[in-house]
Amino acid sequence: MVEARRAEDALIAVMERIRGSFARIQPWLTAAGYVRAVLSDLPKRNGWTIAEWIGHRSPDKVQRLLNKASWDTDEVMRAVRGYVVTGLDAAAPARSMRVGALDETGQEKKGRATAGVKRQHMGCAGGVANGINTVHLSYIRGGVGHALIGCRQWIPAEQLRDADISARTGLPGDLRFATKGQLAAGIVRDAHADGVVFDFVCGDEVYGNSPDLRSYCESAGQGYVLRIPSNFTLTLGDDTTTTCRKIVKKYLKRKKRWQIVSAGDGDKGERLYGWAWVATGKPRHWLLIRKHLTTGELAYHLCFAPEGQPVTLKRLITAAGLRWPVEEDFEFGKDLFGLDQAQVRLYEAIRRHTVLVTIALAVCSVTAAGARPRTNTQARPPTHPDDIPPLVPGHVPLTVAAIKNLLSALNPRQATLEHRVHWQNWRDRHRARARWHHQRTRLRRPIESRNPQVK
């Protein structure tokens, strides 16, 4: 229970830290209850279930918190960013690499009344689906931990052009269309403005293909290791222009050009790949290629390191291997805290739900990072295939999920029978009212549209 108490103290400290971002105390108290609710064992986290868990008599206060209450969402995110960076840095060895990993994640939505909703490629849906997408930045300390520290929702250009949709979904009047790469550059710029230092910024092809992101990083002296597609065009030192795929075929045919190096530890051991790097015609720029040892599949990275920053193949490989934790942050955020359960429609309400979930993830991630040296009692890993398993395997260090479960157990909620009956009656009345309005709306339609077979 020691670690649970540490997490509880951390949560209280973070909520006190953001108190000044709220104009009134009531929304701040509701926000504190909201964060505790997403940290609980609720199977579904939406306005109704969160309000019931907090102890409210209706969802009104929770809905007001997300939609209308006066509080500075950006300032709260800055506070969370500072807490994550300070906490992970304190738990990390001095030489541990600092990576800012960029990626987007989505939430499926029905209808067309939500800010940013569109039929688009959704990784969470495994293809094209109706939903919204948000670009996130994760702060990663190698071997220590990681958490989300910034986000911006992607809004389709057609919504911004339509004044009615913009007003209905609460889009800010000064909001302009931005690609995901441009949104990513803005998030990194916000982090830099708060004094966050990254050794490298990493991202997949969406971000490697963004000239805006690359240009910003280079002008800010920010190193990057960004994935690029095989047909990405590069200029080499002899002024020839070619693609990544052709560079491999021409210069990397021989095995001795490749080095087998670990991209970091995984649950099953080291993640070994074949690696090669090629200097480009631009100073301080390299092409880094990763080859899967079994399938031979290739992945390409465009790398930049500013003057004064040491550059070795191992250092670039380490950065490339630290991109994946942002996907783990999405997994934790969705499965443990309801990141993709924002049942709201307005632009600011979606941001606020995301930021409040980010607080819960930050507390658990920083607490788990601090607990790692105290709770990691695993036996030494095997060094030979015939090694005998240890009698006492020990324990893996406490994870984000474990910290969340401890916090949930420390703050149980046992609703009274009267409270449960009240909410059951509230839901039934709401459904009856909604059903009546749906039936009236249907009656307003012409008979032909309700029954096309009638002539």
Short mmCIF file of C-alpha atoms in Angstrom, two decimals:
data_model
loop_
_atom_site.label_atom_id
_atom_site.label_comp_id
_atom_site.label_asym_id
_atom_site.label_seq_id
_atom_site.Cartn_x
_atom_site.Cartn_y
_atom_site.Cartn_z
CA MET A 1 0.00 0.00 0.00
CA VAL A 2 3.04 2.28 0.20
CA GLU A 3 2.99 2.89 -3.56
CA ALA A 4 -0.77 3.46 -3.48
CA ARG A 5 -0.26 6.18 -0.87
CA ARG A 6 2.48 7.73 -2.99
CA ALA A 7 0.14 7.79 -5.98
CA GLU A 8 -2.64 9.31 -3.87
CA ASP A 9 -0.31 12.05 -2.62
CA ALA A 10 0.82 12.70 -6.21
CA LEU A 11 -2.78 13.00 -7.42
CA ILE A 12 -3.62 15.47 -4.65
CA ALA A 13 -0.49 17.50 -5.48
CA VAL A 14 -1.33 17.65 -9.20
CA MET A 15 -4.90 18.76 -8.54
CA GLU A 16 -3.62 21.48 -6.18
CA ARG A 17 -1.17 22.50 -8.88
CA ILE A 18 -3.98 23.24 -11.35
CA ARG A 19 -6.32 24.93 -8.84
CA GLY A 20 -5.45 28.39 -10.18
CA SER A 21 -6.57 27.43 -13.69
CA PHE A 22 -10.22 27.38 -12.57
CA ALA A 23 -12.25 30.55 -12.07
CA ARG A 24 -14.46 28.91 -9.42
CA ILE A 25 -13.93 26.16 -6.89
CA GLN A 26 -16.95 24.04 -7.92
CA PRO A 27 -15.66 23.15 -11.43
CA TRP A 28 -12.26 22.35 -9.88
CA LEU A 29 -13.90 19.97 -7.40
CA THR A 30 -15.83 18.39 -10.27
CA ALA A 31 -12.58 18.05 -12.24
CA ALA A 32 -10.95 16.31 -9.28
CA GLY A 33 -13.89 13.92 -9.09
CA TYR A 34 -13.70 13.39 -12.87
CA VAL A 35 -10.03 12.37 -12.67
CA ARG A 36 -10.73 10.00 -9.78
CA ALA A 37 -13.63 8.51 -11.73
CA VAL A 38 -11.47 7.73 -14.78
CA LEU A 39 -8.94 6.19 -12.35
CA SER A 40 -11.66 3.94 -10.93
CA ASP A 41 -12.80 0.54 -12.14
CA LEU A 42 -15.78 1.93 -14.07
CA PRO A 43 -16.33 -0.25 -17.15
CA LYS A 44 -17.47 2.76 -19.20
CA ARG A 45 -16.54 6.39 -18.57
CA ASN A 46 -19.00 8.98 -19.85
CA GLY A 47 -20.85 11.95 -18.40
CA TRP A 48 -23.54 9.83 -16.76
CA THR A 49 -21.34 7.14 -15.23
CA ILE A 50 -18.75 9.65 -14.04
CA ALA A 51 -21.40 11.87 -12.44
CA GLU A 52 -22.98 8.86 -10.72
CA TRP A 53 -19.56 7.69 -9.45
CA ILE A 54 -18.72 11.15 -8.07
CA GLY A 55 -22.04 11.23 -6.22
CA HIS A 56 -23.87 13.90 -8.22
CA ARG A 57 -27.64 13.64 -8.68
CA SER A 58 -27.48 14.32 -12.44
CA PRO A 59 -24.82 14.76 -15.17
CA ASP A 60 -25.30 18.56 -15.19
CA LYS A 61 -22.12 19.50 -13.30
CA VAL A 62 -19.95 17.13 -15.33
CA GLN A 63 -21.41 18.39 -18.60
CA ARG A 64 -20.92 21.98 -17.47
CA LEU A 65 -17.29 21.21 -16.58
CA LEU A 66 -16.59 20.02 -20.12
CA ASN A 67 -18.78 22.41 -22.10
CA LYS A 68 -19.24 25.73 -20.33
CA ALA A 69 -17.23 26.11 -17.12
CA SER A 70 -14.52 28.78 -17.02
CA TRP A 71 -11.11 27.13 -16.83
CA ASP A 72 -7.90 27.31 -18.84
CA THR A 73 -7.42 23.99 -20.61
CA ASP A 74 -4.03 24.98 -22.03
CA GLU A 75 -2.75 26.01 -18.62
CA VAL A 76 -3.81 22.68 -17.13
CA MET A 77 -1.95 20.84 -19.91
CA ARG A 78 1.15 22.94 -19.22
CA ALA A 79 0.96 21.94 -15.55
CA VAL A 80 0.64 18.27 -16.49
CA ARG A 81 3.56 18.62 -18.92
CA GLY A 82 5.76 20.08 -16.20
CA TYR A 83 4.75 17.38 -13.72
CA VAL A 84 5.53 14.55 -16.16
CA VAL A 85 8.89 15.92 -17.29
CA THR A 86 10.03 16.71 -13.74
CA GLY A 87 8.84 13.34 -12.39
CA LEU A 88 10.35 11.17 -15.12
CA ASP A 89 13.60 13.14 -15.11
CA ALA A 90 13.93 12.65 -11.36
CA ALA A 91 13.56 8.88 -11.75
CA ALA A 92 15.95 8.59 -14.72
CA PRO A 93 19.73 8.15 -14.90
CA ALA A 94 21.46 11.25 -16.22
CA ARG A 95 22.38 9.57 -19.54
CA SER A 96 18.91 8.18 -20.24
CA MET A 97 17.67 9.41 -23.63
CA ARG A 98 14.82 11.95 -23.80
CA VAL A 99 12.49 11.41 -26.75
CA GLY A 100 9.38 13.26 -27.84
CA ALA A 101 7.24 10.74 -29.75
CA LEU A 102 4.47 11.97 -32.05
CA ASP A 103 1.48 9.95 -33.18
CA GLU A 104 -2.26 10.29 -33.65
CA THR A 105 -5.10 8.25 -32.25
CA GLY A 106 -8.80 8.25 -32.96
CA GLN A 107 -12.24 7.64 -31.59
CA GLU A 108 -15.13 6.31 -33.64
CA LYS A 109 -18.18 8.58 -33.69
CA LYS A 110 -21.65 8.31 -35.15
CA GLY A 111 -23.31 11.06 -37.14
CA ARG A 112 -21.88 14.39 -38.27
CA ALA A 113 -22.48 16.65 -35.24
CA THR A 114 -19.09 16.22 -33.53
CA ALA A 115 -16.15 18.59 -33.99
CA GLY A 116 -13.65 17.05 -36.40
CA VAL A 117 -15.77 14.05 -37.33
CA LYS A 118 -15.24 12.60 -40.80
CA ARG A 119 -14.98 9.29 -42.61
CA GLN A 120 -11.23 8.75 -42.55
CA HIS A 121 -8.60 6.13 -41.87
CA MET A 122 -8.84 5.15 -38.21
CA GLY A 123 -6.15 2.93 -36.72
CA CYS A 124 -8.49 2.03 -33.87
CA ALA A 125 -11.06 0.79 -36.40
CA GLY A 126 -8.56 -1.02 -38.61
CA GLY A 127 -9.58 0.94 -41.70
CA VAL A 128 -11.86 3.75 -42.89
CA ALA A 129 -14.53 4.71 -40.37
CA ASN A 130 -16.49 7.70 -39.09
CA GLY A 131 -14.55 9.34 -36.27
CA ILE A 132 -12.19 11.98 -34.94
CA ASN A 133 -8.37 12.05 -34.77
CA THR A 134 -6.07 13.82 -32.32
CA VAL A 135 -2.29 14.26 -32.58
CA HIS A 136 -0.41 13.60 -29.34
CA LEU A 137 3.12 14.10 -28.02
CA SER A 138 4.56 11.66 -25.49
CA TYR A 139 7.58 12.37 -23.28
CA ILE A 140 9.76 9.26 -23.02
CA ARG A 141 12.76 8.64 -20.77
CA GLY A 142 14.57 5.51 -21.92
CA GLY A 143 14.25 2.62 -19.47
CA VAL A 144 12.17 4.70 -17.04
CA GLY A 145 8.70 5.63 -18.29
CA HIS A 146 6.57 7.76 -20.56
CA ALA A 147 3.33 9.77 -20.61
CA LEU A 148 1.33 12.07 -22.89
CA ILE A 149 2.19 15.78 -22.56
CA GLY A 150 0.44 17.54 -25.44
CA CYS A 151 -2.41 17.19 -27.94
CA ARG A 152 -4.21 18.97 -30.75
CA GLN A 153 -7.29 17.69 -32.55
CA TRP A 154 -7.26 17.49 -36.33
CA ILE A 155 -10.20 19.36 -37.91
CA PRO A 156 -11.15 18.79 -41.60
CA ALA A 157 -10.98 21.85 -43.85
CA GLU A 158 -14.62 21.47 -44.89
CA GLN A 159 -15.80 21.92 -41.31
CA LEU A 160 -13.76 25.09 -40.93
CA ARG A 161 -15.22 26.48 -44.19
CA ASP A 162 -18.81 25.84 -43.09
CA ALA A 163 -19.88 28.60 -40.69
CA ASP A 164 -22.93 26.64 -39.47
CA ILE A 165 -20.92 23.52 -38.63
CA SER A 166 -18.18 25.59 -37.01
CA ALA A 167 -20.70 27.33 -34.76
CA ARG A 168 -22.57 24.12 -33.95
CA THR A 169 -19.42 22.21 -32.97
CA GLY A 170 -17.82 25.09 -31.07
CA LEU A 171 -14.77 25.59 -33.32
CA PRO A 172 -12.78 28.71 -32.30
CA GLY A 173 -13.16 31.61 -34.71
CA ASP A 174 -9.39 31.91 -35.20
CA LEU A 175 -8.85 28.20 -35.84
CA ARG A 176 -7.23 27.52 -39.21
CA PHE A 177 -6.77 24.26 -41.09
CA ALA A 178 -3.56 22.42 -40.22
CA THR A 179 -2.15 19.11 -41.37
CA LYS A 180 -1.16 16.55 -38.76
CA GLY A 181 2.47 17.48 -39.34
CA GLN A 182 1.68 21.14 -38.70
CA LEU A 183 -0.26 20.24 -35.56
CA ALA A 184 2.73 18.17 -34.41
CA ALA A 185 5.07 21.13 -34.97
CA GLY A 186 2.76 23.27 -32.85
CA ILE A 187 2.73 20.75 -30.00
CA VAL A 188 6.54 20.46 -30.02
CA ARG A 189 6.76 24.27 -30.08
CA ASP A 190 4.51 24.42 -26.97
CA ALA A 191 6.77 21.92 -25.20
CA HIS A 192 9.88 23.92 -26.11
CA ALA A 193 8.21 27.10 -24.82
CA ASP A 194 7.77 25.34 -21.46
CA GLY A 195 11.45 24.44 -21.35
CA VAL A 196 11.08 20.75 -22.26
CA VAL A 197 14.28 19.31 -23.77
CA PHE A 198 14.28 16.38 -26.18
CA ASP A 199 17.35 14.62 -27.51
CA PHE A 200 15.25 13.61 -30.52
CA VAL A 201 11.70 13.98 -31.79
CA CYS A 202 10.36 10.78 -33.37
CA GLY A 203 7.32 9.88 -35.42
CA ASP A 204 6.02 7.66 -38.22
CA GLU A 205 5.68 8.45 -41.94
CA VAL A 206 2.89 11.00 -41.38
CA TYR A 207 5.39 13.19 -39.54
CA GLY A 208 8.49 12.28 -41.53
CA ASN A 209 6.65 13.42 -44.66
CA SER A 210 5.85 16.81 -43.11
CA PRO A 211 8.21 19.58 -44.33
CA ASP A 212 6.64 21.91 -41.75
CA LEU A 213 7.64 19.68 -38.83
CA ARG A 214 11.13 19.04 -40.19
CA SER A 215 11.66 22.73 -40.91
CA TYR A 216 10.56 23.75 -37.42
CA CYS A 217 12.81 21.19 -35.73
CA GLU A 218 15.83 22.24 -37.77
CA SER A 219 15.25 25.96 -37.13
CA ALA A 220 14.84 25.24 -33.40
CA GLY A 221 17.98 23.07 -33.27
CA GLN A 222 15.87 20.02 -32.42
CA GLY A 223 17.19 16.64 -33.50
CA TYR A 224 14.78 14.16 -35.04
CA VAL A 225 14.51 10.55 -36.18
CA LEU A 226 11.39 10.37 -38.35
CA ARG A 227 10.07 7.45 -40.38
CA ILE A 228 9.76 8.06 -44.12
CA PRO A 229 8.33 5.93 -46.96
CA SER A 230 10.50 3.92 -49.34
CA ASN A 231 9.81 6.37 -52.20
CA PHE A 232 10.98 9.41 -50.21
CA THR A 233 13.48 11.38 -52.32
CA LEU A 234 16.92 12.26 -50.97
CA THR A 235 19.94 14.07 -52.39
CA LEU A 236 23.28 12.38 -51.71
CA GLY A 237 26.73 13.88 -51.36
CA ASP A 238 27.46 13.57 -55.10
CA ASP A 239 24.32 15.67 -55.86
CA THR A 240 22.40 12.67 -57.22
CA THR A 241 18.73 12.50 -56.29
CA THR A 242 17.29 9.11 -55.52
CA THR A 243 14.80 7.25 -53.33
CA CYS A 244 15.37 5.30 -50.13
CA ARG A 245 14.54 2.03 -51.88
CA LYS A 246 17.15 2.66 -54.60
CA ILE A 247 19.79 3.61 -52.03
CA VAL A 248 19.43 0.20 -50.39
CA LYS A 249 19.65 -1.62 -53.73
CA LYS A 250 22.71 0.31 -54.86
CA TYR A 251 24.78 0.74 -51.71
CA LEU A 252 23.65 -1.85 -49.19
CA LYS A 253 23.74 -5.16 -51.07
CA ARG A 254 26.59 -6.68 -49.08
CA LYS A 255 25.91 -8.10 -45.63
CA LYS A 256 28.89 -6.40 -44.06
CA ARG A 257 27.19 -3.06 -44.65
CA TRP A 258 24.63 -4.03 -41.98
CA GLN A 259 25.09 -4.23 -38.22
CA ILE A 260 22.87 -6.26 -35.89
CA VAL A 261 22.00 -3.97 -32.99
CA SER A 262 19.27 -4.01 -30.34
CA ALA A 263 16.59 -1.32 -30.61
CA GLY A 264 15.86 -1.77 -26.89
CA ASP A 265 14.50 -4.34 -24.50
CA GLY A 266 11.05 -5.86 -24.96
CA ASP A 267 9.05 -8.23 -22.78
CA LYS A 268 10.64 -11.18 -24.58
CA GLY A 269 14.18 -9.79 -24.61
CA GLU A 270 16.23 -7.57 -26.88
CA ARG A 271 14.65 -6.35 -30.12
CA LEU A 272 17.40 -7.16 -32.60
CA TYR A 273 17.41 -5.79 -36.16
CA GLY A 274 19.89 -5.20 -38.94
CA TRP A 275 20.84 -1.52 -39.26
CA ALA A 276 22.68 0.67 -41.75
CA TRP A 277 23.08 4.42 -42.19
CA VAL A 278 23.97 6.61 -45.14
CA ALA A 279 25.06 10.26 -45.11
CA THR A 280 23.01 12.60 -47.30
CA GLY A 281 24.02 15.71 -49.19
CA LYS A 282 22.72 17.96 -46.37
CA PRO A 283 25.04 18.46 -43.40
CA ARG A 284 23.95 16.72 -40.19
CA HIS A 285 21.35 14.62 -42.05
CA TRP A 286 21.40 10.82 -42.39
CA LEU A 287 19.23 8.03 -43.71
CA LEU A 288 18.84 5.24 -41.14
CA ILE A 289 17.54 1.88 -42.41
CA ARG A 290 16.19 -0.94 -40.25
CA LYS A 291 15.93 -4.51 -41.56
CA HIS A 292 13.83 -7.22 -39.91
CA LEU A 293 16.10 -10.22 -39.39
CA THR A 294 13.42 -12.79 -40.29
CA THR A 295 11.30 -11.19 -43.00
CA GLY A 296 13.82 -8.74 -44.41
CA GLU A 297 11.22 -5.96 -44.20
CA LEU A 298 12.80 -2.51 -44.35
CA ALA A 299 11.93 0.68 -42.47
CA TYR A 300 13.48 4.06 -43.31
CA HIS A 301 14.23 6.99 -40.99
CA LEU A 302 15.34 10.50 -41.87
CA CYS A 303 17.64 11.75 -39.10
CA PHE A 304 18.88 15.19 -38.16
CA ALA A 305 21.22 16.21 -35.34
CA PRO A 306 22.09 19.86 -34.69
CA GLU A 307 25.63 21.13 -34.27
CA GLY A 308 27.18 20.12 -30.97
CA GLN A 309 25.01 17.03 -30.49
CA PRO A 310 26.94 13.74 -30.59
CA VAL A 311 25.89 11.40 -33.39
CA THR A 312 26.57 7.68 -33.54
CA LEU A 313 24.70 4.83 -35.18
CA LYS A 314 23.82 3.41 -31.75
CA ARG A 315 22.41 6.75 -30.61
CA LEU A 316 20.13 7.05 -33.65
CA ILE A 317 19.00 3.44 -33.22
CA THR A 318 18.16 4.09 -29.57
CA ALA A 319 16.01 7.06 -30.58
CA ALA A 320 14.25 5.06 -33.32
CA GLY A 321 13.51 2.30 -30.81
CA LEU A 322 11.93 4.73 -28.35
CA ARG A 323 9.12 5.80 -30.68
CA TRP A 324 6.78 2.91 -29.86
CA PRO A 325 5.91 3.87 -26.21
CA VAL A 326 3.50 6.53 -27.48
CA GLU A 327 1.35 3.66 -28.77
CA GLU A 328 1.49 2.14 -25.29
CA ASP A 329 0.28 5.47 -23.90
CA PHE A 330 -2.72 5.26 -26.24
CA GLU A 331 -3.38 1.70 -25.10
CA PHE A 332 -3.23 2.72 -21.43
CA GLY A 333 -5.25 5.88 -22.06
CA LYS A 334 -8.06 4.00 -23.78
CA ASP A 335 -8.18 0.71 -21.89
CA LEU A 336 -7.49 2.05 -18.39
CA PHE A 337 -8.79 5.64 -18.38
CA GLY A 338 -11.35 6.02 -21.19
CA LEU A 339 -9.37 8.32 -23.52
CA ASP A 340 -11.64 7.28 -26.40
CA GLN A 341 -14.89 7.46 -24.41
CA ALA A 342 -15.50 11.20 -24.75
CA GLN A 343 -19.25 11.29 -25.36
CA VAL A 344 -19.20 15.01 -26.13
CA ARG A 345 -19.44 16.94 -29.37
CA LEU A 346 -17.91 20.38 -28.88
CA TYR A 347 -14.28 21.07 -29.75
CA GLU A 348 -13.35 22.39 -26.30
CA ALA A 349 -15.23 19.61 -24.49
CA ILE A 350 -13.22 16.97 -26.38
CA ARG A 351 -9.98 18.77 -25.43
CA ARG A 352 -11.01 18.95 -21.79
CA HIS A 353 -11.87 15.27 -21.55
CA THR A 354 -8.50 14.46 -23.14
CA VAL A 355 -6.59 16.69 -20.70
CA LEU A 356 -8.37 15.24 -17.64
CA VAL A 357 -7.58 11.71 -18.80
CA THR A 358 -3.98 12.82 -19.37
CA ILE A 359 -3.78 13.83 -15.69
CA ALA A 360 -4.76 10.30 -14.62
CA LEU A 361 -2.20 8.74 -16.97
CA ALA A 362 0.51 11.17 -15.83
CA VAL A 363 0.04 10.37 -12.14
CA CYS A 364 0.19 6.62 -12.74
CA SER A 365 3.15 6.84 -15.14
CA VAL A 366 5.29 9.05 -12.89
CA THR A 367 4.44 6.96 -9.80
CA ALA A 368 5.32 3.74 -11.65
CA ALA A 369 8.63 5.26 -12.79
CA GLY A 370 9.52 6.21 -9.22
CA ALA A 371 8.51 2.78 -7.92
CA ARG A 372 10.55 0.87 -10.51
CA PRO A 373 13.82 0.53 -8.52
CA ARG A 374 11.90 -0.44 -5.36
CA THR A 375 9.57 -2.99 -6.93
CA ASN A 376 11.69 -4.60 -9.64
CA THR A 377 12.79 -7.91 -8.08
CA GLN A 378 12.91 -10.06 -11.22
CA ALA A 379 15.44 -12.87 -11.34
CA ARG A 380 18.34 -12.41 -13.72
CA PRO A 381 17.42 -13.15 -17.35
CA PRO A 382 18.67 -16.41 -18.91
CA THR A 383 21.95 -16.38 -20.80
CA HIS A 384 21.63 -19.82 -22.42
CA PRO A 385 18.69 -21.76 -23.94
CA ASP A 386 19.22 -24.62 -21.45
CA ASP A 387 19.23 -22.47 -18.29
CA ILE A 388 17.07 -23.84 -15.46
CA PRO A 389 14.20 -21.55 -14.43
CA PRO A 390 14.72 -19.86 -11.05
CA LEU A 391 12.77 -21.17 -8.06
CA VAL A 392 11.80 -17.61 -7.16
CA PRO A 393 11.13 -15.56 -10.34
CA GLY A 394 10.59 -12.34 -8.36
CA HIS A 395 8.28 -9.53 -9.45
CA VAL A 396 8.19 -7.26 -12.45
CA PRO A 397 8.17 -3.56 -11.48
CA LEU A 398 4.79 -1.98 -10.82
CA THR A 399 3.15 -0.91 -14.07
CA VAL A 400 0.76 1.93 -14.91
CA ALA A 401 -2.13 -0.57 -14.73
CA ALA A 402 -0.97 -1.80 -11.32
CA ILE A 403 -0.76 1.75 -9.92
CA LYS A 404 -4.22 2.50 -11.30
CA ASN A 405 -5.64 -0.63 -9.63
CA LEU A 406 -4.03 0.31 -6.30
CA LEU A 407 -5.48 3.82 -6.50
CA SER A 408 -8.90 2.40 -7.34
CA ALA A 409 -8.72 0.10 -4.30
CA LEU A 410 -7.63 3.01 -2.10
CA ASN A 411 -10.64 5.09 -3.18
CA PRO A 412 -13.57 2.65 -3.37
CA ARG A 413 -17.07 3.92 -4.08
CA GLN A 414 -19.97 1.96 -2.63
CA ALA A 415 -23.15 3.72 -3.72
CA THR A 416 -26.19 3.56 -1.46
CA LEU A 417 -29.31 1.80 -2.64
CA GLU A 418 -31.10 5.16 -2.73
CA HIS A 419 -28.39 6.62 -5.00
CA ARG A 420 -28.61 3.65 -7.38
CA VAL A 421 -32.41 3.84 -7.49
CA HIS A 422 -32.24 7.59 -8.12
CA TRP A 423 -29.91 7.13 -11.10
CA GLN A 424 -31.94 4.25 -12.49
CA ASN A 425 -35.06 6.44 -12.38
CA TRP A 426 -33.13 9.35 -13.94
CA ARG A 427 -31.97 7.17 -16.85
CA ASP A 428 -35.44 5.75 -17.41
CA ARG A 429 -37.00 9.24 -17.49
CA HIS A 430 -34.30 10.44 -19.90
CA ARG A 431 -34.89 7.51 -22.23
CA ALA A 432 -38.66 8.03 -22.12
CA ARG A 433 -38.22 11.72 -22.98
CA ALA A 434 -35.81 10.91 -25.82
CA ARG A 435 -38.15 8.25 -27.21
CA TRP A 436 -41.08 10.70 -27.21
CA HIS A 437 -39.05 13.32 -29.14
CA HIS A 438 -37.81 10.72 -31.65
CA GLN A 439 -41.41 9.62 -32.31
CA ARG A 440 -42.57 13.22 -32.77
CA THR A 441 -39.72 13.91 -35.21
CA ARG A 442 -40.69 10.84 -37.21
CA LEU A 443 -44.29 12.01 -37.44
CA ARG A 444 -43.18 15.27 -39.01
CA ARG A 445 -41.74 13.46 -42.01
CA PRO A 446 -43.95 12.96 -45.07
CA ILE A 447 -45.62 9.57 -45.25
CA GLU A 448 -43.70 8.80 -48.45
CA SER A 449 -40.33 9.20 -46.75
CA ARG A 450 -41.43 7.05 -43.80
CA ASN A 451 -42.71 4.30 -46.10
CA PRO A 452 -41.21 4.44 -49.60
CA GLN A 453 -43.48 1.58 -50.76
CA VAL A 454 -46.61 3.75 -50.39
CA LYS A 455 -47.47 5.48 -53.67
#
